[in-house]
Amino acid sequence: MSIRHGLLALLERGPRYGSQLRTEFESRTGSTWPLNVGQVYTTLSRLERDGLVEQDGEDEAGHALYTITHAGRTELRVWFEKPVDRTSPARDELAIKLAMAVGAPGVDIRDVIQSQRRHTVKAMQDYTRLKAQALTALESGADRERDDVAWLLVLEQLIFQTEAEARWLDHCEARLIRLSATAQQHGAAASPAAPRHVPEPGGAASLPGASVPGASRPGA
């Protein structure tokens, strides 16, 4: 998530102070990625250092206002136009957890998958409910329509993401089942044949109708 460019986008609408930027950022994204004021001001300091924003006096309450510079607008345009790089994906905790669970002593990876699936399905249900609320807000023609549209887009991305995660978890479980079955087949094929029982001359097994221990009867 680029807090840096998110703040630039908000500042393009006019001067803002730190806590105002935090409130507007969370409103636009539905508090999906909450910020604290310290993060906002740290980012503003770096943007100011890079010449992308500058301080522009204070408001009536004494809050220091920040405004975007020409260089900041150029940076923002490049960000909007450039695709998000997927060649170096962010670390995914779930993928790392499953990778580490494979072969870990005392860990049943299928239990890990099933536990995560329950959580993922619940999250998907929660996002779907919030999406219905966002659509209702849009249909009511509320004053904050811009924020409602933005929040709807974020919610739909989260829904698609959780749906994909649920499908991936199903795939992982099916893959493990297939690999386990293959390993068992290979193990059975590699096992040496059990030694055949050779009856001693004159033993019970040599008599007509006598059975050899471990042998199957006709029709059994």
XYZ file of C-alpha atoms in Angstrom:
220
model
C 0.000 0.000 0.000
C 1.372 3.413 -0.953
C 0.549 5.851 1.830
C 2.899 8.277 0.123
C 0.878 8.488 -3.082
C -2.433 8.289 -1.258
C -1.574 11.459 0.665
C -0.460 13.180 -2.526
C -3.808 12.347 -4.121
C -5.667 13.877 -1.188
C -3.453 16.980 -1.160
C -4.178 17.548 -4.845
C -7.697 18.500 -3.759
C -6.320 21.322 -1.598
C -4.244 22.043 1.531
C -4.703 19.597 4.409
C -3.225 19.027 7.868
C -2.080 15.676 9.249
C -5.093 14.362 11.143
C -7.371 15.625 8.370
C -5.401 13.571 5.845
C -5.659 10.500 8.070
C -9.445 10.885 8.397
C -9.931 11.361 4.654
C -7.632 8.448 3.785
C -9.544 6.089 6.082
C -12.892 7.401 4.848
C -11.905 6.788 1.227
C -10.710 3.226 1.930
C -13.288 2.318 4.584
C -10.580 2.040 7.269
C -9.333 -1.114 5.559
C -5.762 0.093 6.094
C -5.944 2.286 9.231
C -3.267 4.917 9.738
C -2.056 6.670 12.828
C -1.141 10.334 12.895
C 2.525 9.466 13.410
C 2.605 7.571 10.092
C 0.974 10.509 8.335
C 3.403 13.106 9.645
C 6.411 10.865 9.034
C 5.287 10.443 5.422
C 4.632 14.175 5.062
C 8.156 14.916 6.301
C 9.611 12.592 3.668
C 7.429 14.099 0.950
C 8.573 17.566 2.002
C 12.210 16.419 1.980
C 11.722 15.118 -1.574
C 10.149 18.382 -2.714
C 6.725 16.826 -3.371
C 4.834 18.807 -0.718
C 5.466 21.988 1.211
C 4.024 23.662 4.261
C 1.503 26.376 3.491
C 0.840 28.243 6.701
C -1.746 27.283 9.289
C -5.499 27.108 9.544
C -7.567 29.053 12.088
C -7.017 26.336 14.698
C -3.238 26.502 14.300
C -2.830 23.250 12.333
C 0.142 23.230 9.954
C -1.197 22.907 6.416
C 0.531 21.024 3.626
C 0.094 21.552 -0.087
C 1.256 19.549 -3.094
C 3.991 20.989 -5.310
C 4.368 20.821 -9.092
C 6.855 17.955 -8.627
C 4.312 16.233 -6.406
C 1.638 16.468 -9.107
C 4.058 15.004 -11.635
C 4.869 12.151 -9.238
C 1.147 11.526 -8.731
C 0.416 11.428 -12.480
C 3.217 8.885 -12.993
C 1.794 6.749 -10.159
C -1.696 6.761 -11.667
C -0.392 5.880 -15.123
C 2.134 3.190 -14.133
C 0.827 -0.364 -13.526
C 1.353 -1.835 -10.071
C 4.423 -4.093 -10.238
C 3.532 -7.751 -9.677
C 6.977 -9.170 -10.483
C 8.048 -8.647 -6.864
C 4.902 -9.515 -4.894
C 4.529 -8.508 -1.290
C 5.119 -11.236 1.275
C 1.946 -13.209 1.890
C 1.768 -14.579 5.432
C -0.638 -17.384 4.506
C 1.536 -18.646 1.646
C 4.600 -18.547 3.916
C 2.701 -20.383 6.692
C 1.609 -23.213 4.401
C 5.074 -23.484 2.884
C 6.593 -23.826 6.354
C 3.863 -26.240 7.516
C 4.801 -28.768 4.818
C 6.757 -31.464 6.624
C 6.848 -29.562 9.920
C 6.848 -32.054 12.830
C 3.586 -32.185 14.746
C 1.698 -29.999 12.244
C -1.250 -31.296 10.230
C -1.259 -29.003 7.214
C -4.831 -29.971 6.360
C -5.940 -28.650 9.760
C -4.117 -25.402 8.983
C -5.913 -25.173 5.627
C -9.341 -25.911 7.075
C -8.907 -23.372 9.866
C -7.888 -20.710 7.368
C -10.767 -21.608 5.044
C -13.310 -21.004 7.824
C -11.778 -17.602 8.523
C -11.641 -16.703 4.814
C -15.286 -17.628 4.220
C -16.369 -15.541 7.218
C -14.362 -12.575 5.937
C -15.982 -12.960 2.517
C -19.431 -12.918 4.127
C -18.544 -9.785 6.116
C -17.245 -8.009 3.006
C -20.384 -8.965 1.074
C -22.561 -7.509 3.834
C -20.540 -4.274 3.824
C -20.841 -4.128 0.038
C -24.644 -4.230 0.353
C -24.462 -1.335 2.825
C -22.234 0.661 0.465
C -24.649 0.093 -2.424
C -27.541 1.246 -0.227
C -25.622 4.406 0.673
C -24.995 5.112 -3.009
C -28.642 4.603 -3.915
C -29.705 6.988 -1.155
C -27.742 9.793 -2.829
C -25.712 10.706 0.253
C -23.408 13.729 0.155
C -20.250 11.585 0.428
C -20.853 9.743 -2.847
C -17.177 9.957 -3.860
C -16.086 8.164 -0.686
C -18.877 5.594 -1.041
C -17.781 4.730 -4.592
C -14.150 4.443 -3.485
C -15.117 2.225 -0.545
C -17.260 0.056 -2.842
C -14.311 -0.525 -5.178
C -12.071 -1.463 -2.251
C -14.702 -3.860 -0.896
C -15.143 -5.554 -4.245
C -11.386 -6.034 -4.526
C -11.395 -7.637 -1.059
C -14.279 -9.913 -2.055
C -12.477 -11.052 -5.209
C -9.311 -11.556 -3.178
C -10.998 -13.732 -0.541
C -12.816 -15.737 -3.228
C -9.480 -16.423 -4.909
C -7.935 -17.358 -1.563
C -10.750 -19.837 -0.846
C -10.248 -21.456 -4.269
C -6.497 -21.623 -3.673
C -7.010 -23.313 -0.301
C -9.277 -25.898 -1.960
C -6.569 -26.454 -4.565
C -3.887 -26.873 -1.867
C -5.939 -29.486 -0.042
C -6.671 -31.401 -3.266
C -3.000 -31.243 -4.202
C -1.939 -32.678 -0.843
C -4.464 -35.502 -1.159
C -3.168 -36.411 -4.619
C 0.461 -36.277 -3.505
C -0.310 -38.426 -0.470
C -2.080 -41.018 -2.635
C 0.845 -41.064 -5.096
C 3.359 -41.501 -2.283
C 1.358 -44.428 -0.886
C 1.212 -46.099 -4.317
C 4.964 -45.725 -4.774
C 5.571 -47.066 -1.281
C 3.418 -50.120 -1.940
C 5.184 -50.794 -5.247
C 8.617 -50.532 -3.611
C 7.797 -52.911 -0.717
C 9.326 -56.467 -1.099
C 6.857 -59.287 -1.642
C 5.926 -61.255 1.476
C 7.689 -64.652 1.618
C 5.518 -67.564 0.580
C 4.868 -70.305 3.119
C 6.372 -73.604 2.019
C 4.726 -76.509 3.854
C 6.927 -79.182 5.320
C 6.580 -82.671 3.884
C 3.896 -84.498 5.710
C 2.629 -81.378 7.385
C -1.001 -80.417 7.745
C -0.874 -78.189 4.686
C 0.008 -81.152 2.481
C -3.242 -82.893 3.266
C -6.129 -82.539 0.832
C -8.356 -79.619 1.813
C -5.925 -78.202 4.390
C -5.357 -74.452 4.345
C -2.054 -72.602 4.279
C -1.838 -69.853 6.913
C -2.189 -66.449 5.259
C -3.482 -67.889 1.974
C -6.903 -66.954 0.679
C -9.539 -69.501 -0.013
C -11.111 -69.812 -3.418
C -13.980 -67.421 -3.689
C -12.858 -65.407 -0.619
